[in-house]
Structures are given as structure tokens and as C-alpha cells.
Amino acid sequence: MLRYVVRRLLGVIPTLFVLSFLLYVWLRSLPGGPATALLGDKATPEKIAALNKTLGLDQPLWVQYGKFVGRVFTGDFGSSLASSRPVISELADALPATIELSAAALLFAIVLGIPLGYLSAKRRGGYFDNSTVIATLVGVAVPVFFLGYVLKQWFAVDLGWLPPSGRITAGMDQTKITGFLILDGIMTREWDVVWDAIRHLILPAITLGTIPLAVIVRITRASVLDVLNEDYVRTAEAKGLRARTIRSRHVLRNALLPVSTTIGLQAGLLLAGAVLTEKVFVWGGIGSLLAEGIEKRDYPRLQALILVAALTYVLVNLLVDLSYALIDPRVRVR
């Protein structure tokens, strides 16, 4: 197992290397450029050429890429063309916000999705099953930004139950340690900060977690239906085993393999695709940085953000593979 983990981790290096090269070439093949975006209406050929020289964008592509790779190996992603701040500092400020939001959204999807999918399969063809299937279709079809604005209007504006935007109430004193507001509040015993951060997290987490919830419900339902038709389940029922034993040892255990794969893929999508949710709720995570980077052709920022997203996918897939052996003892990672 240890050799497998090490081999997979070493395989991340060539994957990221190839991705970084393709990303580098693709970004510089886009029309326009950072100089045009930064200068705006004041852009002239002379000013664009001068700014490109200042930024080092007038050098051959292979020279630029070589310098980029050399910096990355030292942990230096360069400075943002839009803010002039080191990209690594921007990531350190924004990444905890996105991880906190994505973790809450995934927790919401898992806690509701697996039980709903199981109950829907057990009541196949009934009112609960049909209602659940229709609800999942609606959940997948409704755009994230539309759902976010609807939830803000209902629960923040009309009812006033929850805050409409941001991660914490402006002006509230907080001790920053890790950047994760809830964790920092627990570590420093600032319970008012913890509660305020949770209240700010509820609406964006529900908005971002709705599509993963719908997907997990449908995959769990389909997987449980397949397992319920297996001979070993009918044999367990014929032997008179308790329903709880059949459910936990025979049905859910075997149905969780495809569900765990789906959860892993959804976790990667949440971390990389929170742009619209963060925009709607002014969350200030990597989604906001990505949107601004695309708008301003901020090459260093875009390269770092996409590489972080790719690394997240690779690590999540590794965790999913390792979870197979824990869920199903018949699976052996060689």
C-alpha cells in the first residue's frame, strides 16, 4: 500500500509538468494579453510593447516557460499582474475560504444525499421515490447563480434569518491563525466568531452543494437498487438476519464504491468550480481570483490557480482509490 501511494504521488509530477506546459501555451495563445487588459482605453502599440518588456512577455515562449518552471520548484509562482502581490500570498489568503465553503457544501451533500438515495431505492416506485427523483432533476437543472439569488432574497432579505454575503460580519474582532474562520474561532474560543461564520456559511454552502446533492442521491439510489437485486441480499433476508445488519453489512457497504467515486469527483469540482457561488455571496475565495484573473489576463495568477485545481483532482482521486480497500475488503490495491 505504501509503495502504491508513493508511486501515485510521484506520478503527480509529470502530470502537473505536462499540464503546466499546455496551460502556458494555451494562455498565451488567447487574443489580447495582460498589457491590453491592464492599460484599457489607454492602450497604444507603444505602451503595450513597453509594458510587455517590463513584464518579460517580449521574450521567447520557451524562455518564459523555463523561468516559470524554475520559480515553481522554489515555491514562487511570480507576482500577480493585476495586484502586484505574490501569487502565493493571494492563494494563502483565498484558498482557506474556498476550502471552507467546499467542505461545508460537500458535507451538506453527503449527509443528505446518501440517506435520501437509500430511502428512495427502498421505496422504489412510491411517492417518496418519485418526489426524490423529480427534486434531483430540478436540483441539477437550476443554475447555481439563480438559486443563490433566490436563497438570498428569501432567507436574508425577506425573512432576515441569515446574512446575505461575506464570510463574517464587518467590524467583528477575530484572531486569524489558519484563515479558516470556524477553526480559528474554535482554537481561540471566540464562540461569537464561530457562530457568525457558520451563519454566513449556510446559504453559500447550500447553493454550492445542491448539484452534488442531486448527483449523490441519484448515484446512491441506482447503486442500492443494483445491490438489492443481488443473491447474497436475498439469502441474508431468507436467513432471517435483522434489517439493520442487512442494511449496514450487505447493502450500504457494497453500494458505497460508486458513491465514493462520485463524492471524490464532486469534491474536485467544488474546489475548482465555486466561481459563481463566490461571486453571488461575495465570498472572496479562489473563484473570485480566477474570475478577475481571466478578465485581466493575469497569467501568473491563472497558472497557479489551475495548477492548484489540477493537484486537487489528483489527490482526491488518490484518496478515492485508497478508500476502496477500506469500504470493500475484496478490493486490493497492488
PDB file of N, CA and C in Angstrom, residues 248-322:
ATOM      1  N   SER A 248     -26.526  -2.428   6.788  1.00  0.00           N
ATOM      2  CA  SER A 248     -25.172  -1.904   7.013  1.00  0.00           C
ATOM      3  C   SER A 248     -24.085  -2.793   6.418  1.00  0.00           C
ATOM      4  N   ARG A 249     -24.215  -4.102   6.571  1.00  0.00           N
ATOM      5  CA  ARG A 249     -23.141  -5.003   6.151  1.00  0.00           C
ATOM      6  C   ARG A 249     -23.236  -5.443   4.696  1.00  0.00           C
ATOM      7  N   HIS A 250     -24.438  -5.543   4.186  1.00  0.00           N
ATOM      8  CA  HIS A 250     -24.592  -6.126   2.854  1.00  0.00           C
ATOM      9  C   HIS A 250     -24.988  -5.108   1.788  1.00  0.00           C
ATOM     10  N   VAL A 251     -25.849  -4.167   2.131  1.00  0.00           N
ATOM     11  CA  VAL A 251     -26.354  -3.244   1.117  1.00  0.00           C
ATOM     12  C   VAL A 251     -25.464  -2.009   1.011  1.00  0.00           C
ATOM     13  N   LEU A 252     -25.396  -1.235   2.084  1.00  0.00           N
ATOM     14  CA  LEU A 252     -24.663   0.031   2.018  1.00  0.00           C
ATOM     15  C   LEU A 252     -23.175  -0.185   1.765  1.00  0.00           C
ATOM     16  N   ARG A 253     -22.584  -1.184   2.389  1.00  0.00           N
ATOM     17  CA  ARG A 253     -21.144  -1.419   2.237  1.00  0.00           C
ATOM     18  C   ARG A 253     -20.792  -1.659   0.771  1.00  0.00           C
ATOM     19  N   ASN A 254     -21.610  -2.464   0.090  1.00  0.00           N
ATOM     20  CA  ASN A 254     -21.327  -2.775  -1.312  1.00  0.00           C
ATOM     21  C   ASN A 254     -21.779  -1.674  -2.253  1.00  0.00           C
ATOM     22  N   ALA A 255     -22.723  -0.863  -1.828  1.00  0.00           N
ATOM     23  CA  ALA A 255     -23.225   0.207  -2.700  1.00  0.00           C
ATOM     24  C   ALA A 255     -22.360   1.453  -2.645  1.00  0.00           C
ATOM     25  N   LEU A 256     -21.442   1.530  -1.688  1.00  0.00           N
ATOM     26  CA  LEU A 256     -20.682   2.757  -1.489  1.00  0.00           C
ATOM     27  C   LEU A 256     -19.517   2.939  -2.455  1.00  0.00           C
ATOM     28  N   LEU A 257     -19.106   1.900  -3.173  1.00  0.00           N
ATOM     29  CA  LEU A 257     -17.970   2.050  -4.078  1.00  0.00           C
ATOM     30  C   LEU A 257     -18.223   3.098  -5.161  1.00  0.00           C
ATOM     31  N   PRO A 258     -19.289   2.981  -5.961  1.00  0.00           N
ATOM     32  CA  PRO A 258     -19.539   4.042  -6.950  1.00  0.00           C
ATOM     33  C   PRO A 258     -19.881   5.378  -6.307  1.00  0.00           C
ATOM     34  N   VAL A 259     -20.470   5.351  -5.124  1.00  0.00           N
ATOM     35  CA  VAL A 259     -20.806   6.595  -4.437  1.00  0.00           C
ATOM     36  C   VAL A 259     -19.534   7.324  -4.015  1.00  0.00           C
ATOM     37  N   SER A 260     -18.536   6.577  -3.519  1.00  0.00           N
ATOM     38  CA  SER A 260     -17.287   7.210  -3.108  1.00  0.00           C
ATOM     39  C   SER A 260     -16.570   7.832  -4.300  1.00  0.00           C
ATOM     40  N   THR A 261     -16.633   7.179  -5.455  1.00  0.00           N
ATOM     41  CA  THR A 261     -16.046   7.766  -6.663  1.00  0.00           C
ATOM     42  C   THR A 261     -16.736   9.074  -7.020  1.00  0.00           C
ATOM     43  N   THR A 262     -18.054   9.068  -6.939  1.00  0.00           N
ATOM     44  CA  THR A 262     -18.824  10.282  -7.243  1.00  0.00           C
ATOM     45  C   THR A 262     -18.490  11.396  -6.260  1.00  0.00           C
ATOM     46  N   ILE A 263     -18.379  11.071  -4.978  1.00  0.00           N
ATOM     47  CA  ILE A 263     -18.052  12.080  -3.972  1.00  0.00           C
ATOM     48  C   ILE A 263     -16.681  12.680  -4.248  1.00  0.00           C
ATOM     49  N   GLY A 264     -15.724  11.835  -4.627  1.00  0.00           N
ATOM     50  CA  GLY A 264     -14.391  12.343  -4.936  1.00  0.00           C
ATOM     51  C   GLY A 264     -14.395  13.301  -6.107  1.00  0.00           C
ATOM     52  N   LEU A 265     -15.113  12.955  -7.164  1.00  0.00           N
ATOM     53  CA  LEU A 265     -15.190  13.835  -8.327  1.00  0.00           C
ATOM     54  C   LEU A 265     -15.896  15.140  -7.979  1.00  0.00           C
ATOM     55  N   GLN A 266     -16.947  15.056  -7.180  1.00  0.00           N
ATOM     56  CA  GLN A 266     -17.672  16.258  -6.792  1.00  0.00           C
ATOM     57  C   GLN A 266     -16.817  17.157  -5.905  1.00  0.00           C
ATOM     58  N   ALA A 267     -15.961  16.562  -5.067  1.00  0.00           N
ATOM     59  CA  ALA A 267     -15.080  17.367  -4.219  1.00  0.00           C
ATOM     60  C   ALA A 267     -14.127  18.191  -5.074  1.00  0.00           C
ATOM     61  N   GLY A 268     -13.566  17.569  -6.119  1.00  0.00           N
ATOM     62  CA  GLY A 268     -12.699  18.318  -7.021  1.00  0.00           C
ATOM     63  C   GLY A 268     -13.436  19.409  -7.757  1.00  0.00           C
ATOM     64  N   LEU A 269     -14.668  19.120  -8.179  1.00  0.00           N
ATOM     65  CA  LEU A 269     -15.460  20.130  -8.890  1.00  0.00           C
ATOM     66  C   LEU A 269     -15.813  21.303  -7.984  1.00  0.00           C
ATOM     67  N   LEU A 270     -16.091  21.021  -6.725  1.00  0.00           N
ATOM     68  CA  LEU A 270     -16.453  22.095  -5.800  1.00  0.00           C
ATOM     69  C   LEU A 270     -15.295  23.059  -5.600  1.00  0.00           C
ATOM     70  N   LEU A 271     -14.098  22.503  -5.393  1.00  0.00           N
ATOM     71  CA  LEU A 271     -12.937  23.364  -5.159  1.00  0.00           C
ATOM     72  C   LEU A 271     -12.595  24.189  -6.389  1.00  0.00           C
ATOM     73  N   ALA A 272     -12.798  23.598  -7.566  1.00  0.00           N
ATOM     74  CA  ALA A 272     -12.398  24.292  -8.782  1.00  0.00           C
ATOM     75  C   ALA A 272     -13.519  25.112  -9.409  1.00  0.00           C
ATOM     76  N   GLY A 273     -14.764  24.854  -9.012  1.00  0.00           N
ATOM     77  CA  GLY A 273     -15.876  25.478  -9.712  1.00  0.00           C
ATOM     78  C   GLY A 273     -16.778  26.345  -8.855  1.00  0.00           C
ATOM     79  N   ALA A 274     -16.215  26.981  -7.831  1.00  0.00           N
ATOM     80  CA  ALA A 274     -17.022  27.790  -6.923  1.00  0.00           C
ATOM     81  C   ALA A 274     -17.094  29.245  -7.367  1.00  0.00           C
ATOM     82  N   VAL A 275     -16.789  29.515  -8.629  1.00  0.00           N
ATOM     83  CA  VAL A 275     -16.694  30.910  -9.089  1.00  0.00           C
ATOM     84  C   VAL A 275     -18.018  31.636  -8.931  1.00  0.00           C
ATOM     85  N   LEU A 276     -19.093  31.053  -9.464  1.00  0.00           N
ATOM     86  CA  LEU A 276     -20.391  31.738  -9.446  1.00  0.00           C
ATOM     87  C   LEU A 276     -20.904  31.913  -8.018  1.00  0.00           C
ATOM     88  N   THR A 277     -20.773  30.879  -7.206  1.00  0.00           N
ATOM     89  CA  THR A 277     -21.248  30.980  -5.823  1.00  0.00           C
ATOM     90  C   THR A 277     -20.492  32.059  -5.063  1.00  0.00           C
ATOM     91  N   GLU A 278     -19.183  32.120  -5.239  1.00  0.00           N
ATOM     92  CA  GLU A 278     -18.396  33.129  -4.546  1.00  0.00           C
ATOM     93  C   GLU A 278     -18.726  34.530  -5.048  1.00  0.00           C
ATOM     94  N   LYS A 279     -19.049  34.648  -6.317  1.00  0.00           N
ATOM     95  CA  LYS A 279     -19.449  35.954  -6.853  1.00  0.00           C
ATOM     96  C   LYS A 279     -20.776  36.405  -6.246  1.00  0.00           C
ATOM     97  N   VAL A 280     -21.739  35.495  -6.176  1.00  0.00           N
ATOM     98  CA  VAL A 280     -23.067  35.838  -5.667  1.00  0.00           C
ATOM     99  C   VAL A 280     -23.001  36.258  -4.200  1.00  0.00           C
ATOM    100  N   PHE A 281     -22.196  35.546  -3.409  1.00  0.00           N
ATOM    101  CA  PHE A 281     -22.158  35.796  -1.968  1.00  0.00           C
ATOM    102  C   PHE A 281     -20.923  36.588  -1.538  1.00  0.00           C
ATOM    103  N   VAL A 282     -20.190  37.155  -2.503  1.00  0.00           N
ATOM    104  CA  VAL A 282     -19.004  37.973  -2.210  1.00  0.00           C
ATOM    105  C   VAL A 282     -18.115  37.232  -1.207  1.00  0.00           C
ATOM    106  N   TRP A 283     -17.726  36.023  -1.562  1.00  0.00           N
ATOM    107  CA  TRP A 283     -17.063  35.134  -0.611  1.00  0.00           C
ATOM    108  C   TRP A 283     -15.568  35.406  -0.507  1.00  0.00           C
ATOM    109  N   GLY A 284     -14.941  35.835  -1.596  1.00  0.00           N
ATOM    110  CA  GLY A 284     -13.527  36.171  -1.531  1.00  0.00           C
ATOM    111  C   GLY A 284     -12.590  34.988  -1.555  1.00  0.00           C
ATOM    112  N   GLY A 285     -12.966  33.916  -2.273  1.00  0.00           N
ATOM    113  CA  GLY A 285     -12.103  32.748  -2.382  1.00  0.00           C
ATOM    114  C   GLY A 285     -11.367  32.720  -3.704  1.00  0.00           C
ATOM    115  N   ILE A 286     -10.882  31.528  -4.085  1.00  0.00           N
ATOM    116  CA  ILE A 286     -10.117  31.429  -5.320  1.00  0.00           C
ATOM    117  C   ILE A 286     -11.000  31.610  -6.548  1.00  0.00           C
ATOM    118  N   GLY A 287     -12.311  31.408  -6.394  1.00  0.00           N
ATOM    119  CA  GLY A 287     -13.216  31.653  -7.512  1.00  0.00           C
ATOM    120  C   GLY A 287     -13.203  33.110  -7.934  1.00  0.00           C
ATOM    121  N   SER A 288     -13.191  34.000  -6.969  1.00  0.00           N
ATOM    122  CA  SER A 288     -13.115  35.429  -7.272  1.00  0.00           C
ATOM    123  C   SER A 288     -11.780  35.781  -7.907  1.00  0.00           C
ATOM    124  N   LEU A 289     -10.691  35.184  -7.403  1.00  0.00           N
ATOM    125  CA  LEU A 289      -9.380  35.427  -8.003  1.00  0.00           C
ATOM    126  C   LEU A 289      -9.332  34.934  -9.439  1.00  0.00           C
ATOM    127  N   LEU A 290      -9.939  33.775  -9.687  1.00  0.00           N
ATOM    128  CA  LEU A 290      -9.943  33.213 -11.034  1.00  0.00           C
ATOM    129  C   LEU A 290     -10.719  34.094 -12.000  1.00  0.00           C
ATOM    130  N   ALA A 291     -11.883  34.575 -11.578  1.00  0.00           N
ATOM    131  CA  ALA A 291     -12.689  35.440 -12.444  1.00  0.00           C
ATOM    132  C   ALA A 291     -11.941  36.725 -12.788  1.00  0.00           C
ATOM    133  N   GLU A 292     -11.306  37.332 -11.794  1.00  0.00           N
ATOM    134  CA  GLU A 292     -10.545  38.551 -12.041  1.00  0.00           C
ATOM    135  C   GLU A 292      -9.321  38.267 -12.911  1.00  0.00           C
ATOM    136  N   GLY A 293      -8.705  37.109 -12.700  1.00  0.00           N
ATOM    137  CA  GLY A 293      -7.541  36.752 -13.500  1.00  0.00           C
ATOM    138  C   GLY A 293      -7.880  36.561 -14.963  1.00  0.00           C
ATOM    139  N   ILE A 294      -9.028  35.950 -15.250  1.00  0.00           N
ATOM    140  CA  ILE A 294      -9.460  35.773 -16.637  1.00  0.00           C
ATOM    141  C   ILE A 294      -9.763  37.123 -17.273  1.00  0.00           C
ATOM    142  N   GLU A 295     -10.430  37.984 -16.509  1.00  0.00           N
ATOM    143  CA  GLU A 295     -10.810  39.292 -17.037  1.00  0.00           C
ATOM    144  C   GLU A 295      -9.584  40.135 -17.389  1.00  0.00           C
ATOM    145  N   LYS A 296      -8.539  40.040 -16.576  1.00  0.00           N
ATOM    146  CA  LYS A 296      -7.364  40.894 -16.757  1.00  0.00           C
ATOM    147  C   LYS A 296      -6.174  40.157 -17.378  1.00  0.00           C
ATOM    148  N   ARG A 297      -6.408  38.925 -17.865  1.00  0.00           N
ATOM    149  CA  ARG A 297      -5.343  38.139 -18.490  1.00  0.00           C
ATOM    150  C   ARG A 297      -4.124  38.032 -17.558  1.00  0.00           C
ATOM    151  N   ASP A 298      -4.403  37.747 -16.299  1.00  0.00           N
ATOM    152  CA  ASP A 298      -3.347  37.665 -15.293  1.00  0.00           C
ATOM    153  C   ASP A 298      -2.722  36.269 -15.354  1.00  0.00           C
ATOM    154  N   TYR A 299      -1.692  36.118 -16.216  1.00  0.00           N
ATOM    155  CA  TYR A 299      -1.096  34.812 -16.450  1.00  0.00           C
ATOM    156  C   TYR A 299      -0.574  34.133 -15.185  1.00  0.00           C
ATOM    157  N   PRO A 300       0.232  34.792 -14.369  1.00  0.00           N
ATOM    158  CA  PRO A 300       0.756  34.106 -13.171  1.00  0.00           C
ATOM    159  C   PRO A 300      -0.351  33.610 -12.252  1.00  0.00           C
ATOM    160  N   ARG A 301      -1.376  34.412 -12.046  1.00  0.00           N
ATOM    161  CA  ARG A 301      -2.470  34.008 -11.164  1.00  0.00           C
ATOM    162  C   ARG A 301      -3.234  32.828 -11.754  1.00  0.00           C
ATOM    163  N   LEU A 302      -3.548  32.890 -13.047  1.00  0.00           N
ATOM    164  CA  LEU A 302      -4.300  31.805 -13.687  1.00  0.00           C
ATOM    165  C   LEU A 302      -3.512  30.503 -13.661  1.00  0.00           C
ATOM    166  N   GLN A 303      -2.220  30.580 -13.948  1.00  0.00           N
ATOM    167  CA  GLN A 303      -1.399  29.374 -13.935  1.00  0.00           C
ATOM    168  C   GLN A 303      -1.398  28.729 -12.554  1.00  0.00           C
ATOM    169  N   ALA A 304      -1.243  29.525 -11.522  1.00  0.00           N
ATOM    170  CA  ALA A 304      -1.203  28.978 -10.165  1.00  0.00           C
ATOM    171  C   ALA A 304      -2.552  28.375  -9.772  1.00  0.00           C
ATOM    172  N   LEU A 305      -3.643  29.067 -10.076  1.00  0.00           N
ATOM    173  CA  LEU A 305      -4.967  28.589  -9.684  1.00  0.00           C
ATOM    174  C   LEU A 305      -5.324  27.290 -10.394  1.00  0.00           C
ATOM    175  N   ILE A 306      -5.034  27.203 -11.682  1.00  0.00           N
ATOM    176  CA  ILE A 306      -5.377  25.991 -12.431  1.00  0.00           C
ATOM    177  C   ILE A 306      -4.495  24.822 -12.006  1.00  0.00           C
ATOM    178  N   LEU A 307      -3.228  25.083 -11.709  1.00  0.00           N
ATOM    179  CA  LEU A 307      -2.360  24.023 -11.209  1.00  0.00           C
ATOM    180  C   LEU A 307      -2.834  23.517  -9.848  1.00  0.00           C
ATOM    181  N   VAL A 308      -3.299  24.422  -8.988  1.00  0.00           N
ATOM    182  CA  VAL A 308      -3.831  24.016  -7.686  1.00  0.00           C
ATOM    183  C   VAL A 308      -5.082  23.162  -7.876  1.00  0.00           C
ATOM    184  N   ALA A 309      -5.937  23.546  -8.828  1.00  0.00           N
ATOM    185  CA  ALA A 309      -7.137  22.758  -9.109  1.00  0.00           C
ATOM    186  C   ALA A 309      -6.771  21.368  -9.618  1.00  0.00           C
ATOM    187  N   ALA A 310      -5.776  21.300 -10.506  1.00  0.00           N
ATOM    188  CA  ALA A 310      -5.340  20.002 -11.032  1.00  0.00           C
ATOM    189  C   ALA A 310      -4.757  19.129  -9.929  1.00  0.00           C
ATOM    190  N   LEU A 311      -3.943  19.720  -9.063  1.00  0.00           N
ATOM    191  CA  LEU A 311      -3.372  18.969  -7.954  1.00  0.00           C
ATOM    192  C   LEU A 311      -4.469  18.451  -7.027  1.00  0.00           C
ATOM    193  N   THR A 312      -5.503  19.251  -6.826  1.00  0.00           N
ATOM    194  CA  THR A 312      -6.631  18.821  -6.005  1.00  0.00           C
ATOM    195  C   THR A 312      -7.307  17.596  -6.592  1.00  0.00           C
ATOM    196  N   TYR A 313      -7.538  17.605  -7.917  1.00  0.00           N
ATOM    197  CA  TYR A 313      -8.153  16.459  -8.572  1.00  0.00           C
ATOM    198  C   TYR A 313      -7.312  15.205  -8.394  1.00  0.00           C
ATOM    199  N   VAL A 314      -6.012  15.336  -8.586  1.00  0.00           N
ATOM    200  CA  VAL A 314      -5.134  14.167  -8.481  1.00  0.00           C
ATOM    201  C   VAL A 314      -5.152  13.599  -7.063  1.00  0.00           C
ATOM    202  N   LEU A 315      -5.051  14.457  -6.066  1.00  0.00           N
ATOM    203  CA  LEU A 315      -5.029  13.991  -4.681  1.00  0.00           C
ATOM    204  C   LEU A 315      -6.373  13.401  -4.265  1.00  0.00           C
ATOM    205  N   VAL A 316      -7.459  13.996  -4.726  1.00  0.00           N
ATOM    206  CA  VAL A 316      -8.783  13.458  -4.403  1.00  0.00           C
ATOM    207  C   VAL A 316      -8.965  12.079  -5.019  1.00  0.00           C
ATOM    208  N   ASN A 317      -8.526  11.902  -6.265  1.00  0.00           N
ATOM    209  CA  ASN A 317      -8.619  10.587  -6.907  1.00  0.00           C
ATOM    210  C   ASN A 317      -7.779   9.555  -6.165  1.00  0.00           C
ATOM    211  N   LEU A 318      -6.619   9.961  -5.652  1.00  0.00           N
ATOM    212  CA  LEU A 318      -5.795   9.053  -4.866  1.00  0.00           C
ATOM    213  C   LEU A 318      -6.535   8.624  -3.598  1.00  0.00           C
ATOM    214  N   LEU A 319      -7.162   9.574  -2.903  1.00  0.00           N
ATOM    215  CA  LEU A 319      -7.914   9.246  -1.694  1.00  0.00           C
ATOM    216  C   LEU A 319      -9.089   8.320  -2.009  1.00  0.00           C
ATOM    217  N   VAL A 320      -9.740   8.524  -3.148  1.00  0.00           N
ATOM    218  CA  VAL A 320     -10.852   7.656  -3.545  1.00  0.00           C
ATOM    219  C   VAL A 320     -10.353   6.234  -3.778  1.00  0.00           C
ATOM    220  N   ASP A 321      -9.227   6.098  -4.468  1.00  0.00           N
ATOM    221  CA  ASP A 321      -8.663   4.769  -4.706  1.00  0.00           C
ATOM    222  C   ASP A 321      -8.330   4.061  -3.396  1.00  0.00           C
ATOM    223  N   LEU A 322      -7.759   4.816  -2.457  1.00  0.00           N
ATOM    224  CA  LEU A 322      -7.410   4.225  -1.166  1.00  0.00           C
ATOM    225  C   LEU A 322      -8.654   3.858  -0.355  1.00  0.00           C
TER     226      LEU A 322
END
